[in-house]
Amino acid sequence: MKNFILFPFFFLLLSACSSVSVNSDYDKKVDFSPYKTFAFHKTAIDKVEISDLDKKRILHSIDEVMTSKGFTKSDNSDLLIAFFTKEREQVNVNQFNMGWGYGWGFGWNPYLWGGNTTVTRYPEGTLYIDIIDAKKKELIWQGEGEGVLTKDTHKKDEVIKEFVTKILEQYPPQKK
């Protein structure tokens, strides 16, 4: 019986930890099959207003994922990759009232008990990855990942890698 009661708790715990939600868009007229090489769009990346350490983490993750997909890093590349970020504070207010009551609604109710309100604040961020045709200088694909950020330096690599991996799972797009 205990396991039956604990199961919903663990399900809620796991669903509350949902990580990164992703979306992508692309130019439907582009044939993505000829693209084999990539480079980073340095001037665009230099403008991103995050720490240099986080930039390195993102660049390393993009490099790792693109290489695992069979792309080669090159000075004379087919694709340029840029990224930018947005951050905002999320506020959640949870109210939990449980109890038994008796009264006439005149304000004070001596038999009503329970009730708890919690307010949590956390940073949520969005990472956009742009893939640009290097010869035409046109955006051909954009991926977006949104999720909870961390200030814990021991977890930053893991969180950033998760963002990048999930976003780039959608590249190249599969035409339907």
PDB file of C-alpha atoms in Angstrom:
ATOM      1  CA  MET A   1       0.000   0.000   0.000  1.00  0.00           C
ATOM      2  CA  LYS A   2       2.894   2.354   0.763  1.00  0.00           C
ATOM      3  CA  ASN A   3       4.255   1.957  -2.772  1.00  0.00           C
ATOM      4  CA  PHE A   4       0.871   2.847  -4.232  1.00  0.00           C
ATOM      5  CA  ILE A   5       0.855   6.087  -2.235  1.00  0.00           C
ATOM      6  CA  LEU A   6       4.461   6.949  -3.094  1.00  0.00           C
ATOM      7  CA  PHE A   7       4.036   6.395  -6.844  1.00  0.00           C
ATOM      8  CA  PRO A   8       1.972   9.574  -7.472  1.00  0.00           C
ATOM      9  CA  PHE A   9       4.476  11.551  -5.400  1.00  0.00           C
ATOM     10  CA  PHE A  10       7.427  10.378  -7.511  1.00  0.00           C
ATOM     11  CA  PHE A  11       5.475  10.962 -10.722  1.00  0.00           C
ATOM     12  CA  LEU A  12       4.790  14.558  -9.660  1.00  0.00           C
ATOM     13  CA  LEU A  13       8.425  14.992  -8.652  1.00  0.00           C
ATOM     14  CA  LEU A  14       9.668  13.764 -12.021  1.00  0.00           C
ATOM     15  CA  SER A  15       7.188  15.837 -14.009  1.00  0.00           C
ATOM     16  CA  ALA A  16       8.098  18.923 -11.989  1.00  0.00           C
ATOM     17  CA  CYS A  17      11.703  18.432 -13.068  1.00  0.00           C
ATOM     18  CA  SER A  18      10.920  18.679 -16.759  1.00  0.00           C
ATOM     19  CA  SER A  19      13.992  20.203 -18.204  1.00  0.00           C
ATOM     20  CA  VAL A  20      14.114  22.016 -21.518  1.00  0.00           C
ATOM     21  CA  SER A  21      11.278  22.632 -23.944  1.00  0.00           C
ATOM     22  CA  VAL A  22      12.425  23.141 -27.516  1.00  0.00           C
ATOM     23  CA  ASN A  23      11.107  24.475 -30.769  1.00  0.00           C
ATOM     24  CA  SER A  24      12.635  25.180 -34.158  1.00  0.00           C
ATOM     25  CA  ASP A  25      11.835  26.904 -37.398  1.00  0.00           C
ATOM     26  CA  TYR A  26      13.525  26.770 -40.774  1.00  0.00           C
ATOM     27  CA  ASP A  27      13.389  27.969 -44.367  1.00  0.00           C
ATOM     28  CA  LYS A  28      11.265  25.335 -46.139  1.00  0.00           C
ATOM     29  CA  LYS A  29      12.932  26.105 -49.488  1.00  0.00           C
ATOM     30  CA  VAL A  30      16.417  25.123 -48.312  1.00  0.00           C
ATOM     31  CA  ASP A  31      17.973  21.742 -49.056  1.00  0.00           C
ATOM     32  CA  PHE A  32      20.028  20.952 -45.940  1.00  0.00           C
ATOM     33  CA  SER A  33      21.833  17.900 -47.367  1.00  0.00           C
ATOM     34  CA  PRO A  34      24.802  19.732 -48.984  1.00  0.00           C
ATOM     35  CA  TYR A  35      25.882  21.379 -45.725  1.00  0.00           C
ATOM     36  CA  LYS A  36      28.842  19.537 -44.221  1.00  0.00           C
ATOM     37  CA  THR A  37      31.014  22.136 -42.444  1.00  0.00           C
ATOM     38  CA  PHE A  38      30.440  24.794 -39.813  1.00  0.00           C
ATOM     39  CA  ALA A  39      32.132  27.666 -38.039  1.00  0.00           C
ATOM     40  CA  PHE A  40      31.067  30.053 -35.321  1.00  0.00           C
ATOM     41  CA  HIS A  41      29.880  33.561 -36.194  1.00  0.00           C
ATOM     42  CA  LYS A  42      32.350  35.345 -33.923  1.00  0.00           C
ATOM     43  CA  THR A  43      31.011  38.904 -34.258  1.00  0.00           C
ATOM     44  CA  ALA A  44      27.476  37.787 -33.328  1.00  0.00           C
ATOM     45  CA  ILE A  45      28.685  35.666 -30.415  1.00  0.00           C
ATOM     46  CA  ASP A  46      30.855  38.511 -29.061  1.00  0.00           C
ATOM     47  CA  LYS A  47      27.674  40.593 -28.644  1.00  0.00           C
ATOM     48  CA  VAL A  48      25.947  38.018 -26.413  1.00  0.00           C
ATOM     49  CA  GLU A  49      25.676  39.412 -22.892  1.00  0.00           C
ATOM     50  CA  ILE A  50      26.591  36.417 -20.764  1.00  0.00           C
ATOM     51  CA  SER A  51      29.804  35.457 -19.014  1.00  0.00           C
ATOM     52  CA  ASP A  52      32.732  34.335 -21.120  1.00  0.00           C
ATOM     53  CA  LEU A  53      32.715  31.039 -19.227  1.00  0.00           C
ATOM     54  CA  ASP A  54      29.097  30.381 -20.214  1.00  0.00           C
ATOM     55  CA  LYS A  55      29.924  31.322 -23.819  1.00  0.00           C
ATOM     56  CA  LYS A  56      32.723  28.742 -23.771  1.00  0.00           C
ATOM     57  CA  ARG A  57      30.329  26.144 -22.374  1.00  0.00           C
ATOM     58  CA  ILE A  58      27.789  26.817 -25.120  1.00  0.00           C
ATOM     59  CA  LEU A  59      30.411  26.840 -27.884  1.00  0.00           C
ATOM     60  CA  HIS A  60      31.942  23.600 -26.629  1.00  0.00           C
ATOM     61  CA  SER A  61      28.516  21.923 -26.475  1.00  0.00           C
ATOM     62  CA  ILE A  62      27.540  23.098 -29.968  1.00  0.00           C
ATOM     63  CA  ASP A  63      30.908  21.924 -31.324  1.00  0.00           C
ATOM     64  CA  GLU A  64      30.455  18.523 -29.659  1.00  0.00           C
ATOM     65  CA  VAL A  65      26.888  18.010 -30.918  1.00  0.00           C
ATOM     66  CA  MET A  66      27.571  19.178 -34.476  1.00  0.00           C
ATOM     67  CA  THR A  67      30.670  16.958 -34.694  1.00  0.00           C
ATOM     68  CA  SER A  68      28.663  13.980 -33.426  1.00  0.00           C
ATOM     69  CA  LYS A  69      26.168  14.638 -36.242  1.00  0.00           C
ATOM     70  CA  GLY A  70      28.979  14.320 -38.824  1.00  0.00           C
ATOM     71  CA  PHE A  71      29.694  18.012 -39.417  1.00  0.00           C
ATOM     72  CA  THR A  72      33.278  19.260 -39.583  1.00  0.00           C
ATOM     73  CA  LYS A  73      34.546  22.530 -38.166  1.00  0.00           C
ATOM     74  CA  SER A  74      36.214  24.577 -40.908  1.00  0.00           C
ATOM     75  CA  ASP A  75      37.570  28.068 -41.577  1.00  0.00           C
ATOM     76  CA  ASN A  76      35.875  27.965 -44.987  1.00  0.00           C
ATOM     77  CA  SER A  77      32.517  26.602 -43.818  1.00  0.00           C
ATOM     78  CA  ASP A  78      29.103  26.030 -45.346  1.00  0.00           C
ATOM     79  CA  LEU A  79      27.335  27.128 -42.167  1.00  0.00           C
ATOM     80  CA  LEU A  80      27.832  29.842 -39.574  1.00  0.00           C
ATOM     81  CA  ILE A  81      26.456  29.254 -36.113  1.00  0.00           C
ATOM     82  CA  ALA A  82      25.458  32.051 -33.773  1.00  0.00           C
ATOM     83  CA  PHE A  83      23.470  32.113 -30.558  1.00  0.00           C
ATOM     84  CA  PHE A  84      21.838  34.539 -28.180  1.00  0.00           C
ATOM     85  CA  THR A  85      20.105  34.274 -24.844  1.00  0.00           C
ATOM     86  CA  LYS A  86      17.279  35.752 -22.801  1.00  0.00           C
ATOM     87  CA  GLU A  87      16.774  35.428 -19.061  1.00  0.00           C
ATOM     88  CA  ARG A  88      13.848  36.285 -16.812  1.00  0.00           C
ATOM     89  CA  GLU A  89      12.749  35.605 -13.274  1.00  0.00           C
ATOM     90  CA  GLN A  90       9.798  33.279 -12.836  1.00  0.00           C
ATOM     91  CA  VAL A  91       7.570  33.570  -9.793  1.00  0.00           C
ATOM     92  CA  ASN A  92       5.324  30.718  -8.668  1.00  0.00           C
ATOM     93  CA  VAL A  93       2.716  31.180  -5.955  1.00  0.00           C
ATOM     94  CA  ASN A  94       1.285  27.958  -4.569  1.00  0.00           C
ATOM     95  CA  GLN A  95      -1.572  27.978  -2.127  1.00  0.00           C
ATOM     96  CA  PHE A  96      -2.514  24.846  -0.259  1.00  0.00           C
ATOM     97  CA  ASN A  97      -5.519  25.011   2.045  1.00  0.00           C
ATOM     98  CA  MET A  98      -6.688  21.957   3.853  1.00  0.00           C
ATOM     99  CA  GLY A  99      -8.745  21.762   6.945  1.00  0.00           C
ATOM    100  CA  TRP A 100     -12.096  21.484   8.507  1.00  0.00           C
ATOM    101  CA  GLY A 101     -14.197  24.461   9.224  1.00  0.00           C
ATOM    102  CA  TYR A 102     -17.245  25.608  10.958  1.00  0.00           C
ATOM    103  CA  GLY A 103     -18.570  29.104  10.944  1.00  0.00           C
ATOM    104  CA  TRP A 104     -20.949  31.673   9.610  1.00  0.00           C
ATOM    105  CA  GLY A 105     -18.614  33.686   7.375  1.00  0.00           C
ATOM    106  CA  PHE A 106     -18.283  36.661   9.731  1.00  0.00           C
ATOM    107  CA  GLY A 107     -14.531  36.804   9.487  1.00  0.00           C
ATOM    108  CA  TRP A 108     -12.998  34.769  12.266  1.00  0.00           C
ATOM    109  CA  ASN A 109     -13.560  31.046  12.084  1.00  0.00           C
ATOM    110  CA  PRO A 110     -12.212  29.208  15.158  1.00  0.00           C
ATOM    111  CA  TYR A 111     -12.407  25.756  13.596  1.00  0.00           C
ATOM    112  CA  LEU A 112     -10.625  26.421  10.285  1.00  0.00           C
ATOM    113  CA  TRP A 113      -7.047  25.229  10.268  1.00  0.00           C
ATOM    114  CA  GLY A 114      -4.360  24.587   7.751  1.00  0.00           C
ATOM    115  CA  GLY A 115      -3.411  26.710   4.833  1.00  0.00           C
ATOM    116  CA  ASN A 116      -0.030  27.373   3.416  1.00  0.00           C
ATOM    117  CA  THR A 117       1.166  29.750   0.726  1.00  0.00           C
ATOM    118  CA  THR A 118       4.633  29.478  -0.777  1.00  0.00           C
ATOM    119  CA  VAL A 119       6.314  31.805  -3.219  1.00  0.00           C
ATOM    120  CA  THR A 120       9.282  30.552  -5.221  1.00  0.00           C
ATOM    121  CA  ARG A 121      11.458  32.537  -7.585  1.00  0.00           C
ATOM    122  CA  TYR A 122      13.898  31.066 -10.059  1.00  0.00           C
ATOM    123  CA  PRO A 123      15.698  32.141 -13.218  1.00  0.00           C
ATOM    124  CA  GLU A 124      14.380  30.804 -16.496  1.00  0.00           C
ATOM    125  CA  GLY A 125      16.284  31.252 -19.704  1.00  0.00           C
ATOM    126  CA  THR A 126      15.982  30.828 -23.434  1.00  0.00           C
ATOM    127  CA  LEU A 127      18.858  29.865 -25.690  1.00  0.00           C
ATOM    128  CA  TYR A 128      18.459  30.542 -29.410  1.00  0.00           C
ATOM    129  CA  ILE A 129      20.805  28.862 -31.874  1.00  0.00           C
ATOM    130  CA  ASP A 130      20.906  30.357 -35.364  1.00  0.00           C
ATOM    131  CA  ILE A 131      22.295  28.475 -38.329  1.00  0.00           C
ATOM    132  CA  ILE A 132      23.201  30.696 -41.266  1.00  0.00           C
ATOM    133  CA  ASP A 133      24.128  29.832 -44.840  1.00  0.00           C
ATOM    134  CA  ALA A 134      27.711  31.144 -44.939  1.00  0.00           C
ATOM    135  CA  LYS A 135      27.747  31.993 -48.643  1.00  0.00           C
ATOM    136  CA  LYS A 136      24.339  33.701 -48.830  1.00  0.00           C
ATOM    137  CA  LYS A 137      24.560  35.171 -45.286  1.00  0.00           C
ATOM    138  CA  GLU A 138      20.932  34.123 -44.685  1.00  0.00           C
ATOM    139  CA  LEU A 139      19.347  32.537 -41.639  1.00  0.00           C
ATOM    140  CA  ILE A 140      18.168  29.059 -42.649  1.00  0.00           C
ATOM    141  CA  TRP A 141      17.355  27.466 -39.268  1.00  0.00           C
ATOM    142  CA  GLN A 142      16.691  28.629 -35.726  1.00  0.00           C
ATOM    143  CA  GLY A 143      16.306  26.473 -32.644  1.00  0.00           C
ATOM    144  CA  GLU A 144      15.049  27.624 -29.283  1.00  0.00           C
ATOM    145  CA  GLY A 145      15.302  25.969 -25.894  1.00  0.00           C
ATOM    146  CA  GLU A 146      13.614  27.237 -22.746  1.00  0.00           C
ATOM    147  CA  GLY A 147      14.155  25.982 -19.231  1.00  0.00           C
ATOM    148  CA  VAL A 148      15.313  26.609 -15.696  1.00  0.00           C
ATOM    149  CA  LEU A 149      18.832  27.962 -15.250  1.00  0.00           C
ATOM    150  CA  THR A 150      21.258  27.249 -12.447  1.00  0.00           C
ATOM    151  CA  LYS A 151      23.801  29.357 -10.613  1.00  0.00           C
ATOM    152  CA  ASP A 152      25.496  26.185  -9.325  1.00  0.00           C
ATOM    153  CA  THR A 153      28.850  26.129 -11.117  1.00  0.00           C
ATOM    154  CA  HIS A 154      29.045  22.342 -10.726  1.00  0.00           C
ATOM    155  CA  LYS A 155      25.826  21.889 -12.725  1.00  0.00           C
ATOM    156  CA  LYS A 156      26.240  24.601 -15.388  1.00  0.00           C
ATOM    157  CA  ASP A 157      28.068  22.334 -17.859  1.00  0.00           C
ATOM    158  CA  GLU A 158      25.331  19.729 -17.563  1.00  0.00           C
ATOM    159  CA  VAL A 159      22.467  22.236 -17.913  1.00  0.00           C
ATOM    160  CA  ILE A 160      24.004  24.016 -20.907  1.00  0.00           C
ATOM    161  CA  LYS A 161      24.808  20.716 -22.610  1.00  0.00           C
ATOM    162  CA  GLU A 162      21.190  19.623 -22.126  1.00  0.00           C
ATOM    163  CA  PHE A 163      19.904  22.890 -23.674  1.00  0.00           C
ATOM    164  CA  VAL A 164      22.218  22.601 -26.711  1.00  0.00           C
ATOM    165  CA  THR A 165      21.669  18.870 -27.243  1.00  0.00           C
ATOM    166  CA  LYS A 166      17.891  19.110 -27.125  1.00  0.00           C
ATOM    167  CA  ILE A 167      17.823  22.130 -29.442  1.00  0.00           C
ATOM    168  CA  LEU A 168      20.154  20.589 -32.018  1.00  0.00           C
ATOM    169  CA  GLU A 169      18.268  17.271 -31.990  1.00  0.00           C
ATOM    170  CA  GLN A 170      15.940  19.093 -34.387  1.00  0.00           C
ATOM    171  CA  TYR A 171      18.745  19.944 -36.834  1.00  0.00           C
ATOM    172  CA  PRO A 172      18.784  19.243 -39.704  1.00  0.00           C
ATOM    173  CA  PRO A 173      15.014  19.443 -40.051  1.00  0.00           C
ATOM    174  CA  GLN A 174      13.144  16.401 -41.297  1.00  0.00           C
ATOM    175  CA  LYS A 175      10.824  17.528 -44.076  1.00  0.00           C
ATOM    176  CA  LYS A 176       7.401  15.923 -43.989  1.00  0.00           C
TER     177      LYS A 176
END
